[in-house]
Short mmCIF file of C-alpha atoms in Angstrom, two decimals:
data_model
loop_
_atom_site.label_atom_id
_atom_site.label_comp_id
_atom_site.label_asym_id
_atom_site.label_seq_id
_atom_site.Cartn_x
_atom_site.Cartn_y
_atom_site.Cartn_z
CA MET A 222 30.78 -18.45 9.45
CA ARG A 223 31.04 -22.32 9.05
CA LEU A 224 32.28 -24.94 11.35
CA LEU A 225 35.02 -26.47 9.08
CA LEU A 226 36.17 -29.98 9.57
CA CYS A 227 39.05 -32.05 8.12
CA GLY A 228 39.68 -35.74 9.05
CA LEU A 229 42.45 -38.11 9.18
CA VAL A 230 42.27 -41.79 10.10
CA LEU A 231 44.88 -43.19 12.34
CA SER A 232 46.44 -46.34 10.97
CA ALA A 233 44.70 -49.38 12.36
CA PRO A 234 43.08 -52.63 11.36
CA PRO A 235 39.65 -51.51 10.00
CA ALA A 236 37.80 -54.34 11.56
CA ALA A 237 38.96 -53.69 15.11
CA VAL A 238 36.45 -52.31 17.60
CA ALA A 239 36.82 -50.72 21.04
CA ALA A 240 35.25 -53.79 22.68
CA ASP A 241 38.36 -55.70 21.78
CA VAL A 242 40.27 -53.53 24.25
CA VAL A 243 37.65 -52.86 27.08
CA SER A 244 34.76 -55.01 27.91
CA THR A 245 32.78 -55.07 31.18
CA LYS A 246 29.62 -56.95 32.45
CA ALA A 247 28.41 -53.65 34.02
CA PRO A 248 25.56 -52.14 32.16
CA VAL A 249 26.99 -48.58 32.77
CA ALA A 250 30.65 -47.82 32.72
CA TYR A 251 33.00 -44.80 32.27
CA LEU A 252 36.78 -44.77 32.35
CA GLN A 253 38.92 -41.57 31.94
CA ASP A 254 42.64 -41.06 32.26
CA LEU A 255 43.09 -37.77 33.98
CA SER A 256 46.81 -37.60 33.41
CA ALA A 257 46.41 -37.77 29.66
CA ASP A 258 42.91 -36.17 29.72
CA THR A 259 41.60 -39.06 27.56
CA LEU A 260 38.44 -40.84 27.59
CA LEU A 261 39.24 -44.57 27.41
CA PHE A 262 35.84 -46.17 27.48
CA ALA A 263 32.14 -45.24 27.91
CA LYS A 264 29.09 -47.50 27.98
CA ASP A 265 25.67 -45.80 28.50
CA ALA A 266 27.53 -43.08 30.32
CA ASP A 267 24.48 -40.72 30.26
CA LYS A 268 21.83 -43.21 31.44
CA PRO A 269 20.51 -42.20 34.89
CA PHE A 270 20.65 -44.53 37.82
CA ALA A 271 20.01 -44.37 41.60
CA PRO A 272 23.34 -43.51 43.38
CA GLY A 273 22.79 -45.04 46.76
CA SER A 274 25.51 -44.06 49.13
CA ILE A 275 27.50 -42.55 46.34
CA ALA A 276 25.30 -39.45 47.06
CA LYS A 277 27.33 -38.95 50.21
CA ILE A 278 30.37 -38.15 47.96
CA MET A 279 28.35 -35.25 46.65
CA THR A 280 27.32 -34.33 50.09
CA ALA A 281 31.00 -34.23 51.08
CA ALA A 282 31.80 -32.07 47.93
CA VAL A 283 29.30 -29.48 49.03
CA VAL A 284 30.70 -29.42 52.56
CA PHE A 285 34.23 -29.12 51.16
CA ASP A 286 33.19 -26.17 49.10
CA ALA A 287 31.57 -24.48 52.09
CA LEU A 288 34.80 -25.06 53.98
CA ALA A 289 36.90 -23.52 51.18
CA LYS A 290 34.65 -20.44 51.04
CA GLY A 291 34.83 -19.83 54.74
CA GLU A 292 31.10 -20.36 55.13
CA ILE A 293 31.90 -22.88 57.86
CA ALA A 294 35.07 -24.08 59.72
CA PRO A 295 36.23 -27.57 60.75
CA ASP A 296 35.31 -26.71 64.39
CA THR A 297 31.85 -25.40 63.59
CA LEU A 298 29.39 -27.37 65.73
CA TYR A 299 26.02 -28.76 64.54
CA THR A 300 23.29 -30.26 66.79
CA VAL A 301 21.90 -33.70 66.08
CA SER A 302 18.20 -33.30 65.52
CA GLU A 303 15.66 -36.01 66.39
CA HIS A 304 14.98 -36.59 62.67
CA ALA A 305 18.71 -37.13 61.88
CA TRP A 306 19.04 -39.55 64.93
CA ARG A 307 15.84 -41.54 63.99
CA THR A 308 16.46 -41.59 60.26
CA GLY A 309 20.26 -42.04 60.18
CA GLY A 310 21.32 -42.82 63.75
CA ALA A 311 21.16 -45.88 65.95
CA PRO A 312 17.37 -46.56 65.56
CA SER A 313 17.68 -46.79 61.73
CA ARG A 314 19.91 -49.93 61.82
CA GLY A 315 22.00 -48.44 58.88
CA ALA A 316 25.48 -47.08 58.80
CA THR A 317 25.78 -44.69 61.79
CA MET A 318 28.38 -42.89 63.83
CA PHE A 319 26.04 -43.36 66.80
CA ALA A 320 25.59 -39.64 67.40
CA ALA A 321 23.25 -38.91 70.38
CA VAL A 322 20.18 -36.89 69.81
CA LYS A 323 20.68 -33.12 70.76
CA SER A 324 24.46 -33.63 71.04
CA GLN A 325 26.72 -31.29 69.14
CA ILE A 326 29.36 -32.44 66.79
CA SER A 327 32.13 -30.56 64.84
CA VAL A 328 32.11 -30.45 61.05
CA ALA A 329 35.47 -32.23 61.08
CA ASP A 330 34.22 -35.22 62.99
CA LEU A 331 30.97 -35.29 60.92
CA LEU A 332 33.00 -35.44 57.74
CA ALA A 333 35.09 -38.26 59.10
CA GLY A 334 31.86 -40.16 60.00
CA LEU A 335 30.35 -39.39 56.60
CA ILE A 336 33.35 -40.55 54.50
CA ILE A 337 35.17 -43.14 56.48
CA HIS A 338 32.28 -44.93 58.01
CA ASN A 339 29.52 -43.93 55.41
CA ALA A 340 27.35 -42.64 58.33
CA ASN A 341 23.75 -41.61 57.47
CA ASP A 342 23.34 -39.59 60.66
CA ALA A 343 26.50 -37.53 59.71
CA ALA A 344 25.11 -36.78 56.27
CA LEU A 345 21.82 -35.54 57.76
CA VAL A 346 23.39 -33.55 60.47
CA LEU A 347 25.58 -31.77 58.02
CA ALA A 348 22.61 -31.20 55.67
CA GLU A 349 20.50 -29.66 58.34
CA GLY A 350 23.30 -27.67 59.75
CA LEU A 351 24.24 -26.14 56.41
CA SER A 352 20.74 -25.67 54.81
CA GLY A 353 18.14 -26.16 57.59
CA SER A 354 16.67 -29.26 56.25
CA ASP A 355 17.66 -32.37 54.13
CA ALA A 356 15.46 -31.25 51.38
CA ALA A 357 16.97 -27.77 51.21
CA PHE A 358 20.46 -29.26 51.25
CA ALA A 359 19.56 -31.68 48.37
CA ALA A 360 18.44 -28.76 46.31
CA ARG A 361 21.87 -27.17 47.09
CA MET A 362 23.60 -30.41 46.07
CA THR A 363 21.72 -30.34 42.71
CA ALA A 364 22.55 -26.67 42.10
CA PHE A 365 26.11 -27.20 43.00
CA GLY A 366 26.35 -30.22 40.72
CA THR A 367 25.15 -28.11 37.82
CA GLN A 368 27.71 -25.51 38.63
CA ILE A 369 30.58 -28.01 38.40
CA GLY A 370 29.23 -29.76 35.24
CA LEU A 371 26.94 -32.56 36.45
CA ASN A 372 24.27 -31.95 33.75
CA GLY A 373 22.27 -35.15 34.19
CA SER A 374 22.07 -35.60 37.90
CA ARG A 375 19.75 -34.43 40.60
CA PHE A 376 19.70 -35.22 44.35
CA ALA A 377 16.76 -35.71 46.67
CA SER A 378 18.67 -36.33 49.93
CA ALA A 379 22.16 -36.13 51.59
CA THR A 380 22.22 -39.84 52.08
CA GLY A 381 20.97 -41.38 48.94
CA LEU A 382 18.91 -43.94 50.89
CA ASP A 383 16.62 -46.20 48.90
CA GLY A 384 13.24 -44.66 48.11
CA ASP A 385 14.33 -41.17 47.17
CA SER A 386 14.32 -39.91 43.65
CA SER A 387 18.11 -39.10 43.37
CA GLN A 388 19.70 -39.98 40.06
CA VAL A 389 23.11 -39.60 38.56
CA THR A 390 25.02 -40.61 35.44
CA ALA A 391 28.46 -42.30 35.06
CA ARG A 392 29.69 -39.23 33.14
CA ASP A 393 28.64 -36.92 35.88
CA LEU A 394 30.15 -39.01 38.65
CA ALA A 395 33.50 -38.99 36.77
CA THR A 396 33.22 -35.21 36.56
CA LEU A 397 32.54 -35.07 40.35
CA GLY A 398 35.63 -37.25 41.00
CA ARG A 399 37.77 -35.01 38.73
CA TYR A 400 36.43 -31.93 40.62
CA LEU A 401 37.39 -33.44 43.98
CA LEU A 402 40.84 -34.25 42.82
CA GLN A 403 41.46 -30.88 41.32
CA GLN A 404 39.78 -28.60 43.87
CA HIS A 405 40.10 -30.59 47.21
CA PRO A 406 43.20 -32.85 46.97
CA ASP A 407 43.78 -32.12 50.68
CA GLN A 408 40.61 -33.96 51.61
CA LEU A 409 41.43 -37.06 49.61
CA GLU A 410 43.10 -38.81 52.59
CA LEU A 411 39.70 -39.19 54.39
CA PHE A 412 38.60 -41.74 51.82
CA THR A 413 41.51 -44.13 52.64
CA ARG A 414 41.97 -43.46 56.32
CA PRO A 415 41.61 -46.89 57.86
CA GLU A 416 39.61 -45.85 60.92
CA PHE A 417 38.56 -43.19 63.25
CA THR A 418 37.48 -42.87 66.89
CA TRP A 419 34.89 -40.45 67.91
CA ASN A 420 33.24 -40.20 71.31
CA ASN A 421 35.29 -43.31 72.34
CA ILE A 422 33.68 -45.31 69.57
CA PHE A 423 36.13 -47.05 67.16
CA GLN A 424 34.96 -47.40 63.59
CA ARG A 425 36.81 -48.77 60.60
CA ASN A 426 36.61 -47.57 57.07
CA LYS A 427 33.59 -49.13 55.38
CA SER A 428 34.80 -48.63 51.79
CA PRO A 429 34.16 -51.89 49.88
CA PHE A 430 37.20 -51.17 47.70
CA LEU A 431 39.91 -50.19 50.26
CA GLY A 432 42.86 -52.62 50.02
CA GLU A 433 41.26 -54.48 47.05
CA ILE A 434 42.16 -52.29 44.25
CA ARG A 435 45.90 -51.55 43.77
CA GLY A 436 46.54 -47.84 43.76
CA LEU A 437 43.08 -46.83 44.82
CA ASP A 438 43.08 -43.72 46.98
CA GLY A 439 39.50 -42.26 46.82
CA PHE A 440 35.74 -42.35 46.68
CA GLY A 441 33.30 -45.19 47.30
CA GLY A 442 30.32 -47.33 46.51
CA GLY A 443 26.58 -47.32 46.39
CA GLN A 444 23.66 -49.65 46.16
CA SER A 445 19.91 -49.43 45.32
CA GLU A 446 17.27 -51.99 45.07
CA ARG A 447 16.29 -50.60 41.61
CA ASP A 448 19.75 -50.17 40.01
CA GLY A 449 22.07 -52.51 41.85
CA PHE A 450 25.56 -51.93 42.97
CA SER A 451 27.73 -48.95 41.73
CA GLY A 452 31.08 -47.51 42.31
CA LEU A 453 33.17 -44.34 41.79
CA ILE A 454 36.93 -44.81 42.17
CA THR A 455 40.24 -43.06 41.55
CA VAL A 456 43.45 -44.83 41.07
CA GLU A 457 47.07 -43.70 40.66
CA ARG A 458 49.84 -45.97 39.47
CA ASP A 459 53.19 -45.08 37.94
CA GLY A 460 52.38 -41.41 37.72
CA ARG A 461 49.06 -41.94 35.91
CA ARG A 462 45.64 -41.28 37.45
CA ILE A 463 42.27 -42.61 36.25
CA VAL A 464 38.64 -42.11 37.28
CA GLY A 465 36.34 -45.10 36.86
CA VAL A 466 32.62 -45.53 37.30
CA LEU A 467 30.46 -48.66 37.07
CA ALA A 468 26.82 -49.25 37.82
CA GLY A 469 24.12 -51.88 37.53
CA LEU A 470 25.97 -54.85 39.02
CA PRO A 471 23.90 -57.49 40.77
CA THR A 472 26.25 -58.11 43.83
CA ASP A 473 29.01 -56.38 45.71
CA LYS A 474 31.38 -59.14 44.50
CA ALA A 475 30.52 -58.58 40.85
CA ARG A 476 31.03 -54.86 41.36
CA LEU A 477 34.52 -55.30 42.81
CA THR A 478 35.62 -57.64 40.14
CA ALA A 479 34.44 -55.34 37.41
CA LEU A 480 36.12 -52.38 39.04
CA LYS A 481 39.37 -54.19 39.27
CA GLU A 482 39.16 -55.11 35.59
CA LEU A 483 38.21 -51.62 34.63
CA ALA A 484 41.19 -50.15 36.46
CA ASP A 485 43.70 -52.68 35.23
CA VAL A 486 42.79 -52.21 31.56
CA ALA A 487 43.86 -48.62 31.69
CA TRP A 488 47.43 -49.68 32.24
CA ASP A 489 47.41 -53.11 30.54
CA SER A 490 45.87 -52.14 27.24
CA PHE A 491 46.66 -48.48 26.62
CA ALA A 492 49.84 -46.48 25.96
CA THR A 493 50.62 -42.90 25.27
CA GLU A 494 51.15 -41.96 21.65
CA LEU A 495 52.62 -38.60 20.64
CA LEU A 496 50.75 -37.15 17.82
CA TYR A 497 52.20 -33.67 17.53
CA ASP A 498 55.02 -31.75 19.26
CA ALA A 499 54.20 -28.21 20.43
CA GLY A 500 54.41 -25.97 17.36
CA ALA A 501 54.04 -28.74 14.88
CA LYS A 502 51.61 -28.11 11.92
CA VAL A 503 48.34 -29.84 12.27
CA GLY A 504 46.52 -28.49 9.21
CA GLU A 505 45.40 -25.21 7.59
CA ALA A 506 42.54 -22.76 7.95
CA ARG A 507 40.95 -20.65 5.22
CA VAL A 508 41.44 -16.93 5.45
CA PHE A 509 39.00 -14.32 4.07
CA GLY A 510 40.30 -10.97 3.09
CA GLY A 511 44.05 -11.56 3.67
CA ILE A 512 47.15 -11.38 1.59
CA ALA A 513 47.02 -15.23 1.76
CA GLY A 514 44.10 -17.61 1.38
CA VAL A 515 45.15 -19.96 4.14
CA VAL A 516 47.15 -19.95 7.34
CA PRO A 517 48.79 -22.92 8.98
CA LEU A 518 47.34 -24.21 12.22
CA VAL A 519 49.79 -25.62 14.76
CA ALA A 520 49.59 -27.55 18.12
CA LYS A 521 49.47 -25.05 21.00
CA ASP A 522 51.03 -27.63 23.26
CA ARG A 523 52.38 -31.19 22.94
CA ILE A 524 49.64 -33.35 21.90
CA ALA A 525 49.87 -36.98 23.31
CA VAL A 526 46.88 -39.30 23.68
CA LEU A 527 46.34 -42.73 25.19
CA LEU A 528 45.54 -45.26 22.43
CA PRO A 529 45.06 -49.01 22.53
CA LEU A 530 48.19 -51.06 22.42
CA GLY A 531 48.72 -52.85 19.10
CA GLY A 532 46.69 -50.41 16.99
CA SER A 533 44.55 -47.29 17.17
CA MET A 534 41.39 -49.30 16.59
CA GLY A 535 39.87 -47.00 14.02
CA TYR A 536 40.45 -43.78 15.95
CA ARG A 537 40.29 -40.67 13.78
CA LEU A 538 41.72 -37.16 14.02
CA ARG A 539 39.42 -34.26 13.32
CA LEU A 540 40.56 -30.67 12.92
CA VAL A 541 37.78 -28.25 13.79
CA TYR A 542 37.66 -24.43 13.58
CA SER A 543 35.07 -21.75 12.84
CA GLY A 544 35.90 -20.24 9.52
CA PRO A 545 36.94 -18.88 7.29
CA LEU A 546 39.10 -16.67 9.53
CA VAL A 547 38.77 -13.06 8.81
CA ALA A 548 41.98 -11.01 8.17
CA PRO A 549 43.94 -9.63 9.76
CA VAL A 550 44.80 -12.80 11.57
CA GLN A 551 47.29 -12.69 14.52
CA GLU A 552 49.92 -15.43 14.94
CA GLY A 553 49.31 -17.59 18.00
CA ALA A 554 45.60 -17.06 18.19
CA THR A 555 43.57 -20.08 19.31
CA VAL A 556 41.08 -20.72 16.61
CA GLY A 557 40.04 -24.34 16.90
CA GLU A 558 40.92 -27.71 18.35
CA LEU A 559 42.09 -31.17 17.30
CA ARG A 560 39.78 -33.91 18.29
CA VAL A 561 40.53 -37.61 18.60
CA ILE A 562 37.32 -39.51 17.72
CA GLY A 563 36.88 -43.09 18.93
CA PRO A 564 35.40 -46.06 17.06
CA ASP A 565 31.92 -45.18 18.53
CA ASP A 566 32.24 -41.64 17.28
CA ALA A 567 32.77 -40.21 20.84
CA VAL A 568 35.35 -37.47 21.26
CA VAL A 569 38.02 -39.03 23.46
CA TYR A 570 40.50 -36.14 23.48
CA ARG A 571 40.66 -32.38 22.55
CA ALA A 572 43.60 -30.15 22.10
CA PRO A 573 43.71 -26.51 21.09
CA VAL A 574 45.32 -25.38 17.88
CA VAL A 575 46.60 -21.84 17.15
CA THR A 576 47.49 -19.97 14.03
CA GLY A 577 51.17 -20.49 12.98
CA ALA A 578 51.60 -17.19 11.17
CA ALA A 579 50.13 -13.76 10.85
CA VAL A 580 47.99 -12.94 7.86
CA PRO A 581 47.68 -9.12 7.30
CA GLN A 582 44.54 -7.71 5.60
CA GLY A 583 44.76 -7.82 1.88
CA SER A 584 44.36 -5.00 -0.75
CA LEU A 585 40.85 -3.92 -1.85
CA GLY A 586 41.31 -6.04 -4.94
CA GLU A 587 42.36 -9.03 -3.02
CA ARG A 588 39.33 -8.76 -0.61
CA ALA A 589 36.97 -8.27 -3.53
CA LEU A 590 38.29 -11.47 -5.18
CA ASN A 591 37.87 -13.34 -1.85
CA GLY A 592 34.20 -12.12 -1.84
CA VAL A 593 33.61 -13.40 -5.28
CA THR A 594 35.11 -16.82 -4.38
CA GLU A 595 32.91 -17.03 -1.37
CA LEU A 596 29.77 -16.09 -3.35
CA LEU A 597 30.48 -18.53 -6.17
CA PHE A 598 32.12 -21.48 -4.50
CA GLY A 599 31.80 -21.05 -0.77
CA TRP A 600 34.70 -22.10 1.58
CA MET A 601 34.75 -25.80 1.35
#
């Protein structure tokens, strides 16, 4: 069996490049339109960097999963250990919800402190409550990340404080954002809740992006001495939603400017182009041992992709299937996919293709002829 490819170049000025559409000063970037399931831009998307407080978004994801599975409940109480108090509480002089040592706090309040106020003590109390220690919880974070598709990330703590060995990639953070949006949309409001009051202590939302990026309704930022300022955001405008990631910026101001530009370009520089209606013929697949030597391949669903305004910038279509198909072939069987390849050879979009007709098995003579053809010429 071979992986058979056929290509088609979309009409575009041959000298155009993706950088003409999207550019950023950030050393690391990733931009995906979730509504169109299209990768718009990637820059060193698999390069590891220290997440800083973005690690707390993963901490929240693990807690959301535990809540969804019934492992814990919103009113489950966890005790504030001395370690959580000293490391993440008032004595640490970092972001804290001012939890008193040996006090008990509900999971719901801890999540509010974690997400709204970026509280380190909340992260540590949740970690110790769920897994017994911060180290054990970090191992759970890494394992859960692998489970949901974070293949280049590992976590060493629930807080992401400077000095630990946590590392993430922009591609993985976008996957985390997509997971949260798809699996826990009911928790999204925590990221944009303007404030919360716990134990008579009023605290405002510490997100550096809230109210600064139009349409933003989720996630947050991080900082490390080694890798600078980073951010993971999701934005919804006009019925479209994107996830964006940046890392490696020198200041919080530079990060905010770059994130605004990254979000805006998704709407200002890209538009949806219909490539094929559902059922439209995309190409053909070779068939071995059938009454016909080929079968049409058609779009399983409507295929529409976001492409740069004013030209497709050297984007190409590639039809991929494992073949030749062996008769009998059933109509409507998913046998491959249509890929949209960007100027940097990255796959920016995938869509399944199905057989557009049935091909019954041929006679003994027809099958023998197919065999001779395969032997002499192969299926090219």
